[in-house]
Tab-separated table of C-alpha atoms in Angstrom:
chain	number	residue	atom	x	y	z
N	194	TRP	CA	8.031	-8.124	-9.980
N	195	VAL	CA	4.683	-8.233	-11.246
N	196	ALA	CA	5.601	-7.552	-15.109
N	197	LEU	CA	7.894	-10.754	-14.320
N	198	LEU	CA	5.476	-12.939	-12.959
N	199	LEU	CA	3.296	-11.853	-16.040
N	200	ARG	CA	6.013	-12.843	-18.479
N	201	HIS	CA	6.826	-15.539	-17.045
N	202	PRO	CA	3.516	-17.361	-15.562
N	203	GLY	CA	5.191	-20.629	-14.778
N	204	SER	CA	7.343	-18.697	-11.917
N	205	PRO	CA	6.835	-19.537	-8.404
N	206	PRO	CA	5.704	-15.994	-6.844
N	207	ASP	CA	8.096	-15.851	-3.897
N	208	LEU	CA	8.262	-12.357	-3.455
N	209	ASN	CA	4.246	-11.861	-3.065
N	210	LEU	CA	2.648	-10.429	-0.090
N	211	ASN	CA	0.833	-12.715	2.481
N	212	LEU	CA	-2.771	-11.900	3.123
N	213	ALA	CA	-2.362	-9.733	5.885
N	214	ALA	CA	0.006	-7.740	4.171
N	215	ARG	CA	-2.302	-7.652	1.197
N	216	ILE	CA	-5.215	-6.345	3.816
N	217	ALA	CA	-2.864	-3.540	5.187
N	218	THR	CA	-1.964	-2.646	1.544
N	219	ALA	CA	-6.376	-2.273	0.918
N	220	PHE	CA	-5.828	-0.035	3.692
N	221	ALA	CA	-3.233	2.115	2.362
N	222	GLY	CA	-5.358	2.258	-0.898
N	223	LEU	CA	-8.570	3.810	1.254
N	224	PHE	CA	-5.660	5.784	3.281
N	225	VAL	CA	-4.784	7.490	0.503
N	226	LEU	CA	-8.430	7.737	-1.518
N	227	PHE	CA	-9.915	9.395	1.479
N	228	LEU	CA	-7.160	12.230	1.688
N	229	LEU	CA	-7.637	12.777	-1.557
N	230	LEU	CA	-11.550	13.268	-1.376
N	231	MET	CA	-10.968	15.407	1.681
N	232	VAL	CA	-8.469	18.258	-0.194
N	233	PRO	CA	-10.445	21.488	0.502
N	234	GLY	CA	-11.680	23.555	-2.112
N	235	LEU	CA	-12.192	20.307	-5.010
N	236	PRO	CA	-16.026	19.735	-6.411
N	237	TRP	CA	-15.365	16.237	-5.303
N	238	SER	CA	-14.182	17.134	-1.874
N	239	LEU	CA	-15.815	15.820	1.273
N	240	PRO	CA	-16.229	17.320	4.617
N	241	PHE	CA	-13.373	17.091	7.092
N	242	TRP	CA	-15.589	15.415	10.056
N	243	PRO	CA	-16.397	12.572	10.125
N	244	TRP	CA	-14.501	11.583	6.960
N	245	VAL	CA	-11.004	11.949	8.465
N	246	LEU	CA	-12.093	8.578	10.716
N	247	VAL	CA	-11.500	6.363	7.370
N	248	PRO	CA	-7.968	7.282	6.739
N	249	MET	CA	-7.203	7.127	10.723
N	250	SER	CA	-9.085	4.042	10.996
N	251	ALA	CA	-7.071	2.839	7.878
N	252	VAL	CA	-3.775	3.542	9.778
N	253	GLY	CA	-4.832	1.456	12.886
N	254	ALA	CA	-5.708	-1.138	10.939
N	255	ILE	CA	-2.311	-1.126	9.610
N	256	ALA	CA	-0.768	-0.889	13.152
N	257	TRP	CA	-2.916	-3.692	14.107
N	258	ILE	CA	-2.203	-5.984	11.713
N	259	GLN	CA	1.833	-4.861	11.812
N	260	ARG	CA	1.438	-4.758	15.603
N	261	ASP	CA	4.309	-8.018	15.685
N	262	PHE	CA	6.705	-6.345	13.732
N	263	LEU	CA	5.599	-2.302	15.838
N	264	GLY	CA	5.745	-4.447	18.693
N	265	LEU	CA	9.626	-5.667	18.114
N	266	LEU	CA	10.643	-2.470	17.191
N	267	ARG	CA	9.053	-1.153	20.638
N	268	ARG	CA	11.043	-3.901	22.739
N	269	ARG	CA	14.182	-3.722	20.471
N	270	PHE	CA	14.599	0.596	20.239
N	271	GLY	CA	11.709	1.676	22.346
N	272	PRO	CA	8.509	3.562	22.010
N	273	TRP	CA	9.874	5.823	19.590
N	274	ALA	CA	11.113	3.547	17.365
N	275	ALA	CA	7.796	1.978	16.544
N	276	ALA	CA	5.726	4.903	16.162
N	277	GLY	CA	8.245	6.356	13.798
N	278	ALA	CA	7.723	2.931	11.754
N	279	LEU	CA	4.565	3.227	11.462
N	280	PRO	CA	4.365	5.878	8.796
N	281	LEU	CA	7.235	4.288	6.780
N	282	GLN	CA	5.083	1.104	7.181
N	283	LEU	CA	2.235	2.954	5.474
N	284	LEU	CA	4.791	4.338	2.905
N	285	PHE	CA	5.474	0.550	2.003
N	286	PHE	CA	2.195	-0.709	1.655
N	287	ILE	CA	1.176	2.505	-0.615
N	288	CYS	CA	3.862	1.799	-2.985
N	289	CYS	CA	2.815	-1.855	-2.820
N	290	GLY	CA	-0.309	-0.772	-3.911
N	291	LEU	CA	1.055	1.372	-6.253
N	292	ALA	CA	3.342	-1.451	-7.484
N	293	VAL	CA	0.656	-3.925	-9.157
N	294	PRO	CA	-1.034	-1.452	-12.045
N	295	LEU	CA	2.474	-0.253	-12.460
N	296	GLY	CA	3.763	-3.759	-13.732
N	297	TYR	CA	0.724	-4.103	-15.057
N	298	LEU	CA	1.325	-1.250	-17.787
N	299	ARG	CA	4.833	-2.277	-17.962
N	300	HIS	CA	4.319	-5.848	-18.999
N	301	TRP	CA	1.842	-4.062	-21.585
N	302	ALA	CA	4.126	-1.582	-22.793
N	303	TRP	CA	6.768	-4.783	-23.244
N	304	ARG	CA	4.066	-6.986	-24.836
N	305	ARG	CA	3.118	-3.930	-27.174
N	306	ARG	CA	7.312	-3.750	-28.433
N	307	GLN	CA	7.080	-7.395	-28.721
N	308	ARG	CA	4.269	-7.284	-30.679
N	309	SER	CA	6.046	-3.983	-33.430
N	310	ASP	CA	9.249	-6.184	-33.540
């Protein structure tokens, strides 16, 4: 989607995330970053405590942002469904965050191919 928007700048960005989803994507990025920074034995590793609170807080923030959706799941399917959906929401927002640089990379590769032809 990012590559298509870059290729066709006049296109309406209908599939773009709203502000809350963008903030949740940033929290998902913090989650991944601090998990990577806490891998034991690496030179840049942070101590487990108190840094484990950062990724936990990021998950809590995503749950807060998605509280309406998670509440709907809880009402319709029970608390276990809502709890089970939270890791999937986290994975979704991680993928959203990865899609942006990958879209730029794809667009860059496409432009290089266009120039060489």
